[in-house]
Structures are given as structure tokens and as C-alpha cells.
PDB file of C-alpha atoms in Angstrom:
ATOM      1  CA  MET A 189      -2.673  45.266  -3.104  1.00  0.00           C
ATOM      2  CA  VAL A 190      -1.294  41.487  -2.592  1.00  0.00           C
ATOM      3  CA  ARG A 191      -4.197  38.846  -3.232  1.00  0.00           C
ATOM      4  CA  PHE A 192      -4.289  36.040  -0.427  1.00  0.00           C
ATOM      5  CA  ALA A 193      -3.645  33.352  -3.165  1.00  0.00           C
ATOM      6  CA  LEU A 194      -0.319  35.361  -4.128  1.00  0.00           C
ATOM      7  CA  ARG A 195       1.178  35.030  -0.530  1.00  0.00           C
ATOM      8  CA  VAL A 196       0.357  31.288  -0.212  1.00  0.00           C
ATOM      9  CA  ARG A 197       2.392  30.551  -3.152  1.00  0.00           C
ATOM     10  CA  ASN A 198       5.112  32.994  -3.224  1.00  0.00           C
ATOM     11  CA  ARG A 199       7.737  34.374  -0.924  1.00  0.00           C
ATOM     12  CA  PHE A 200       7.519  38.258  -0.115  1.00  0.00           C
ATOM     13  CA  LYS A 201      10.535  39.976   2.088  1.00  0.00           C
ATOM     14  CA  ILE A 202       9.950  43.522   2.186  1.00  0.00           C
ATOM     15  CA  ARG A 203      11.672  46.297   4.410  1.00  0.00           C
ATOM     16  CA  GLY A 204      11.203  49.772   4.385  1.00  0.00           C
ATOM     17  CA  THR A 205       8.472  51.941   2.580  1.00  0.00           C
ATOM     18  CA  HIS A 206       8.026  50.779  -1.442  1.00  0.00           C
ATOM     19  CA  ALA A 207       5.358  51.398  -4.327  1.00  0.00           C
ATOM     20  CA  ILE A 208       4.643  47.842  -5.096  1.00  0.00           C
ATOM     21  CA  SER A 209       1.479  47.094  -7.419  1.00  0.00           C
ATOM     22  CA  ILE A 210       0.914  43.601  -8.920  1.00  0.00           C
ATOM     23  CA  ASP A 211      -2.181  43.478 -11.237  1.00  0.00           C
ATOM     24  CA  PRO A 212      -5.002  41.244 -10.023  1.00  0.00           C
ATOM     25  CA  THR A 213      -4.657  39.373 -13.320  1.00  0.00           C
ATOM     26  CA  ALA A 214      -0.820  38.448 -13.025  1.00  0.00           C
ATOM     27  CA  LYS A 215      -0.216  34.907 -12.078  1.00  0.00           C
ATOM     28  CA  LEU A 216       2.968  34.351  -9.848  1.00  0.00           C
ATOM     29  CA  ARG A 217       3.955  31.029  -8.967  1.00  0.00           C
ATOM     30  CA  GLY A 218       6.722  30.106  -6.795  1.00  0.00           C
ATOM     31  CA  CYS A 219       8.490  33.279  -6.773  1.00  0.00           C
ATOM     32  CA  LYS A 220      10.493  34.982  -4.352  1.00  0.00           C
ATOM     33  CA  ILE A 221      10.506  38.921  -4.001  1.00  0.00           C
ATOM     34  CA  VAL A 222      12.655  40.865  -2.070  1.00  0.00           C
ATOM     35  CA  VAL A 223      12.376  44.712  -1.826  1.00  0.00           C
ATOM     36  CA  LYS A 224      14.756  46.319   0.446  1.00  0.00           C
ATOM     37  CA  GLY A 225      15.979  50.033   1.083  1.00  0.00           C
ATOM     38  CA  LYS A 226      14.055  53.160   0.597  1.00  0.00           C
ATOM     39  CA  ASN A 227      11.243  54.680  -1.937  1.00  0.00           C
ATOM     40  CA  ASN A 228      11.753  51.697  -4.690  1.00  0.00           C
ATOM     41  CA  ARG A 229       8.957  50.746  -7.028  1.00  0.00           C
ATOM     42  CA  LEU A 230       7.831  47.445  -8.296  1.00  0.00           C
ATOM     43  CA  HIS A 231       5.413  47.039 -10.772  1.00  0.00           C
ATOM     44  CA  ILE A 232       3.792  43.995 -12.237  1.00  0.00           C
ATOM     45  CA  GLY A 233       1.352  44.503 -15.268  1.00  0.00           C
ATOM     46  CA  ALA A 234      -1.670  42.581 -16.200  1.00  0.00           C
ATOM     47  CA  ASN A 235      -1.727  39.140 -17.265  1.00  0.00           C
ATOM     48  CA  VAL A 236       1.942  39.007 -16.493  1.00  0.00           C
ATOM     49  CA  LYS A 237       2.973  34.983 -15.966  1.00  0.00           C
ATOM     50  CA  LEU A 238       6.082  34.598 -13.349  1.00  0.00           C
ATOM     51  CA  ARG A 239       7.113  30.937 -12.689  1.00  0.00           C
ATOM     52  CA  ASP A 240       9.905  29.952 -10.071  1.00  0.00           C
ATOM     53  CA  CYS A 241      11.880  32.965 -10.371  1.00  0.00           C
ATOM     54  CA  GLU A 242      13.659  35.929  -8.181  1.00  0.00           C
ATOM     55  CA  LEU A 243      12.665  39.632  -8.237  1.00  0.00           C
ATOM     56  CA  GLU A 244      14.976  41.823  -6.378  1.00  0.00           C
ATOM     57  CA  LEU A 245      14.650  45.581  -5.759  1.00  0.00           C
ATOM     58  CA  ASP A 246      17.974  46.462  -3.202  1.00  0.00           C
ATOM     59  CA  GLY A 247      18.878  50.121  -2.888  1.00  0.00           C
ATOM     60  CA  ASN A 248      17.054  53.450  -3.013  1.00  0.00           C
ATOM     61  CA  ASN A 249      14.816  54.864  -5.566  1.00  0.00           C
ATOM     62  CA  CYS A 250      15.476  51.879  -7.839  1.00  0.00           C
ATOM     63  CA  THR A 251      12.331  50.876 -10.307  1.00  0.00           C
ATOM     64  CA  LEU A 252      11.415  47.382 -11.927  1.00  0.00           C
ATOM     65  CA  LEU A 253       8.460  46.941 -14.379  1.00  0.00           C
ATOM     66  CA  ILE A 254       7.240  44.175 -15.928  1.00  0.00           C
ATOM     67  CA  GLY A 255       4.880  45.101 -18.789  1.00  0.00           C
ATOM     68  CA  ASP A 256       1.591  43.698 -19.245  1.00  0.00           C
ATOM     69  CA  SER A 257       1.473  39.995 -20.814  1.00  0.00           C
ATOM     70  CA  THR A 258       4.973  39.298 -20.152  1.00  0.00           C
ATOM     71  CA  VAL A 259       6.153  36.138 -19.194  1.00  0.00           C
ATOM     72  CA  ILE A 260       9.367  35.100 -16.993  1.00  0.00           C
ATOM     73  CA  GLY A 261      10.443  31.346 -16.676  1.00  0.00           C
ATOM     74  CA  HIS A 262      11.771  29.132 -14.091  1.00  0.00           C
ATOM     75  CA  ASN A 263      14.996  30.245 -12.324  1.00  0.00           C
ATOM     76  CA  SER A 264      15.260  33.626 -13.725  1.00  0.00           C
ATOM     77  CA  TYR A 265      16.722  36.240 -11.575  1.00  0.00           C
ATOM     78  CA  ILE A 266      15.472  39.953 -12.057  1.00  0.00           C
ATOM     79  CA  SER A 267      17.783  42.626 -10.194  1.00  0.00           C
ATOM     80  CA  SER A 268      17.188  46.652  -9.785  1.00  0.00           C
ATOM     81  CA  ARG A 269      19.892  47.666  -7.254  1.00  0.00           C
ATOM     82  CA  GLU A 270      21.928  50.269  -5.443  1.00  0.00           C
ATOM     83  CA  THR A 271      20.542  54.181  -6.308  1.00  0.00           C
ATOM     84  CA  ASN A 272      18.393  55.547  -8.893  1.00  0.00           C
ATOM     85  CA  THR A 273      18.355  52.259 -11.287  1.00  0.00           C
ATOM     86  CA  GLU A 274      15.463  51.241 -13.527  1.00  0.00           C
ATOM     87  CA  LEU A 275      15.039  47.981 -14.908  1.00  0.00           C
ATOM     88  CA  ILE A 276      11.868  48.017 -17.361  1.00  0.00           C
ATOM     89  CA  ILE A 277      10.577  44.742 -19.401  1.00  0.00           C
ATOM     90  CA  GLY A 278       8.289  45.871 -22.189  1.00  0.00           C
ATOM     91  CA  GLU A 279       4.858  44.441 -22.663  1.00  0.00           C
ATOM     92  CA  GLY A 280       4.349  41.334 -24.338  1.00  0.00           C
ATOM     93  CA  SER A 281       8.111  39.632 -23.879  1.00  0.00           C
ATOM     94  CA  MET A 282       9.300  35.921 -23.139  1.00  0.00           C
ATOM     95  CA  LEU A 283      12.189  35.276 -21.064  1.00  0.00           C
ATOM     96  CA  SER A 284      12.610  31.430 -21.118  1.00  0.00           C
ATOM     97  CA  ARG A 285      14.487  29.531 -18.030  1.00  0.00           C
ATOM     98  CA  ASN A 286      17.271  30.778 -16.255  1.00  0.00           C
ATOM     99  CA  VAL A 287      17.593  34.168 -17.458  1.00  0.00           C
ATOM    100  CA  LYS A 288      19.338  36.717 -15.657  1.00  0.00           C
ATOM    101  CA  ILE A 289      18.767  40.663 -15.597  1.00  0.00           C
ATOM    102  CA  MET A 290      21.109  42.686 -13.279  1.00  0.00           C
ATOM    103  CA  THR A 291      21.616  46.459 -12.924  1.00  0.00           C
ATOM    104  CA  SER A 292      24.649  45.904 -10.871  1.00  0.00           C
ATOM    105  CA  ASP A 293      27.765  43.782 -10.540  1.00  0.00           C
ATOM    106  CA  GLY A 294      26.857  43.310  -6.896  1.00  0.00           C
ATOM    107  CA  HIS A 295      30.357  44.390  -5.753  1.00  0.00           C
ATOM    108  CA  ASP A 296      32.091  47.558  -5.711  1.00  0.00           C
ATOM    109  CA  ILE A 297      35.401  47.344  -7.973  1.00  0.00           C
ATOM    110  CA  ILE A 298      37.914  50.201  -6.751  1.00  0.00           C
ATOM    111  CA  ARG A 299      40.682  51.467  -8.911  1.00  0.00           C
ATOM    112  CA  ASN A 300      42.860  54.445  -7.434  1.00  0.00           C
ATOM    113  CA  GLY A 301      40.151  54.808  -4.816  1.00  0.00           C
ATOM    114  CA  GLN A 302      37.351  55.435  -7.108  1.00  0.00           C
ATOM    115  CA  ARG A 303      34.740  52.837  -7.757  1.00  0.00           C
ATOM    116  CA  ILE A 304      34.786  52.045 -11.805  1.00  0.00           C
ATOM    117  CA  ASN A 305      31.724  49.823 -11.827  1.00  0.00           C
ATOM    118  CA  ALA A 306      28.848  51.564 -11.136  1.00  0.00           C
ATOM    119  CA  ALA A 307      25.416  50.362 -11.429  1.00  0.00           C
ATOM    120  CA  ARG A 308      23.342  51.489 -14.547  1.00  0.00           C
ATOM    121  CA  SER A 309      19.618  50.938 -15.916  1.00  0.00           C
ATOM    122  CA  ILE A 310      18.289  48.406 -18.166  1.00  0.00           C
ATOM    123  CA  HIS A 311      15.676  48.695 -20.771  1.00  0.00           C
ATOM    124  CA  ILE A 312      14.342  45.787 -22.534  1.00  0.00           C
ATOM    125  CA  GLY A 313      11.680  46.732 -25.438  1.00  0.00           C
ATOM    126  CA  SER A 314       8.207  45.455 -25.829  1.00  0.00           C
ATOM    127  CA  GLY A 315       7.756  41.823 -27.241  1.00  0.00           C
ATOM    128  CA  VAL A 316      11.486  40.838 -26.904  1.00  0.00           C
ATOM    129  CA  TRP A 317      12.244  37.257 -26.602  1.00  0.00           C
ATOM    130  CA  LEU A 318      14.988  36.229 -24.186  1.00  0.00           C
ATOM    131  CA  ALA A 319      16.035  32.381 -24.876  1.00  0.00           C
ATOM    132  CA  ASP A 320      17.182  29.967 -22.133  1.00  0.00           C
ATOM    133  CA  ASN A 321      20.119  31.045 -19.814  1.00  0.00           C
ATOM    134  CA  VAL A 322      20.607  34.792 -21.363  1.00  0.00           C
ATOM    135  CA  THR A 323      22.358  37.285 -19.249  1.00  0.00           C
ATOM    136  CA  VAL A 324      21.511  41.244 -19.718  1.00  0.00           C
ATOM    137  CA  LEU A 325      24.063  43.399 -18.250  1.00  0.00           C
ATOM    138  CA  LYS A 326      24.075  46.857 -16.567  1.00  0.00           C
ATOM    139  CA  GLY A 327      23.526  49.630 -18.901  1.00  0.00           C
ATOM    140  CA  VAL A 328      21.911  47.678 -21.698  1.00  0.00           C
ATOM    141  CA  ASN A 329      18.806  48.436 -23.921  1.00  0.00           C
ATOM    142  CA  VAL A 330      17.194  45.741 -25.826  1.00  0.00           C
ATOM    143  CA  GLY A 331      15.069  47.269 -28.543  1.00  0.00           C
ATOM    144  CA  GLY A 332      11.695  45.973 -29.389  1.00  0.00           C
ATOM    145  CA  HIS A 333      10.516  42.698 -30.929  1.00  0.00           C
ATOM    146  CA  SER A 334      14.389  41.736 -31.101  1.00  0.00           C
ATOM    147  CA  VAL A 335      15.509  37.793 -30.122  1.00  0.00           C
ATOM    148  CA  ILE A 336      18.593  37.240 -28.134  1.00  0.00           C
ATOM    149  CA  GLY A 337      19.960  33.706 -28.559  1.00  0.00           C
ATOM    150  CA  ILE A 338      20.084  30.584 -26.182  1.00  0.00           C
ATOM    151  CA  ASN A 339      23.257  31.068 -23.752  1.00  0.00           C
ATOM    152  CA  SER A 340      23.804  34.946 -25.083  1.00  0.00           C
ATOM    153  CA  THR A 341      25.446  37.343 -22.802  1.00  0.00           C
ATOM    154  CA  VAL A 342      24.215  40.927 -23.709  1.00  0.00           C
ATOM    155  CA  THR A 343      26.923  43.503 -22.865  1.00  0.00           C
ATOM    156  CA  LYS A 344      26.050  46.267 -25.197  1.00  0.00           C
ATOM    157  CA  SER A 345      22.710  47.478 -26.508  1.00  0.00           C
ATOM    158  CA  ILE A 346      20.793  46.016 -29.154  1.00  0.00           C
ATOM    159  CA  GLY A 347      18.591  47.536 -31.669  1.00  0.00           C
ATOM    160  CA  ALA A 348      14.636  46.714 -32.406  1.00  0.00           C
ATOM    161  CA  ASN A 349      13.766  43.621 -34.647  1.00  0.00           C
ATOM    162  CA  VAL A 350      17.180  41.691 -34.519  1.00  0.00           C
ATOM    163  CA  ILE A 351      18.445  38.411 -33.658  1.00  0.00           C
ATOM    164  CA  ALA A 352      21.619  38.665 -31.436  1.00  0.00           C
ATOM    165  CA  VAL A 353      23.599  35.846 -30.250  1.00  0.00           C
ATOM    166  CA  GLY A 354      26.704  34.963 -28.434  1.00  0.00           C
ATOM    167  CA  ASN A 355      29.015  35.985 -25.629  1.00  0.00           C
ATOM    168  CA  PRO A 356      29.379  38.957 -26.115  1.00  0.00           C
ATOM    169  CA  ALA A 357      25.904  38.938 -27.903  1.00  0.00           C
ATOM    170  CA  LYS A 358      26.373  39.966 -31.656  1.00  0.00           C
ATOM    171  CA  VAL A 359      23.457  40.846 -34.256  1.00  0.00           C
ATOM    172  CA  VAL A 360      23.322  38.174 -36.775  1.00  0.00           C
ATOM    173  CA  HIS A 361      19.954  38.929 -38.622  1.00  0.00           C
ATOM    174  CA  ASN A 362      18.106  42.410 -38.703  1.00  0.00           C
ATOM    175  CA  GLU A 363      14.579  43.282 -39.726  1.00  0.00           C
ATOM    176  CA  VAL A 364      13.001  39.969 -38.328  1.00  0.00           C
ATOM    177  CA  SER A 365       9.855  39.098 -35.941  1.00  0.00           C
ATOM    178  CA  TRP A 366       8.795  36.551 -34.215  1.00  0.00           C
ATOM    179  CA  ARG A 367       5.654  35.411 -32.492  1.00  0.00           C
ATOM    180  CA  ASP A 368       4.677  32.806 -29.832  1.00  0.00           C
ATOM    181  CA  GLU A 369       3.069  29.843 -31.824  1.00  0.00           C
ATOM    182  CA  LEU A 370       0.971  29.319 -28.957  1.00  0.00           C
ATOM    183  CA  THR A 371      -1.021  32.368 -29.375  1.00  0.00           C
ATOM    184  CA  TYR A 372      -2.043  32.195 -33.138  1.00  0.00           C
TER     185      TYR A 372
END
């Protein structure tokens, strides 16, 4: 159920029949949510905070799940597109400003009459921190409690409890953890 306050501050564009659930404790401010296609699923968990970001499900049987107590900052773009893709962000994760996570390139690339850039699912573990301007591309898994450094582009899966930086992102530290200094 979408509360009245959510409709006042945010823009929703929903076409078709979809499963949409936004926990009543979630705080969305200035967000644009677009859901098009058939049988897509959007779930925003308890105590999630989204500010000035865009969420998009565009296709059929796509899933976008944002786990409890996750924070997503301004100008972030989170997109699950095409058919049967999942974009899952684990609970307690923190995505800073200008983060982009996309299951699709947005356009087909053809070689010898065959598409060579199919959409692929993305899984972000629990307690992950994506710093400013991070981009996570299709087919990537980011292990729980990892940190992806500022301006990094994640093109391949990253394990748990690591710091990865660069373009493309590479692991520079293992066996790390992080915490939000505002919570302790």
C-alpha cells in the first residue's frame, strides 16, 4: 500500500500489473519510481531511506528488492530491466550519492545477427557501502560488508569483507568491515 505522504513527495509511473510493496516505515523523499511491463516485483523494506533517486523496473518478471535499513543517496539510479532479472540490495547497506546499478546496458549490441549483451542479475550483499559515483554493472555480485571506493566501476563480482577501488574495481584490502559512525 502506498501511503498518501509517499505520493505527495515522490513521482510514481506504474503501467501494468505488478507486485509493489513499500514498508510503512520506509522514508522516500523526492524519488521517481517507474514500473513498466508485466509481472514485475518491487519491494522496499522497513526503515529504508531513499532521497532524490530513481528506481526503475522496465520489462517482464523483473525484481528490485531493497533490504531493511538500507540508505540510498541523491541522484542514484537503480534499474532492473528486460526479462527475468533480479536486482537485490541486502539489508543495512549504504549507497552514497550518484550511484548507478543497472542489470542492462539499455541497448542491444548485435554481432553476426546475435545479441551479445544480454541483461543479467545483480546481487548486493547485506551491509555493503557503495561510495560516491560508484557504478555496478550487470552480472555482478558484491559480497556482504564490502566497501566499493569513490568513482569505482564494478564490472566483475567482488567477495565479502573487502575494499575494492578503481575502474575496473579491484580488491585492495581483505578481511575488513565498516560501520556508520552515526549509529554507534
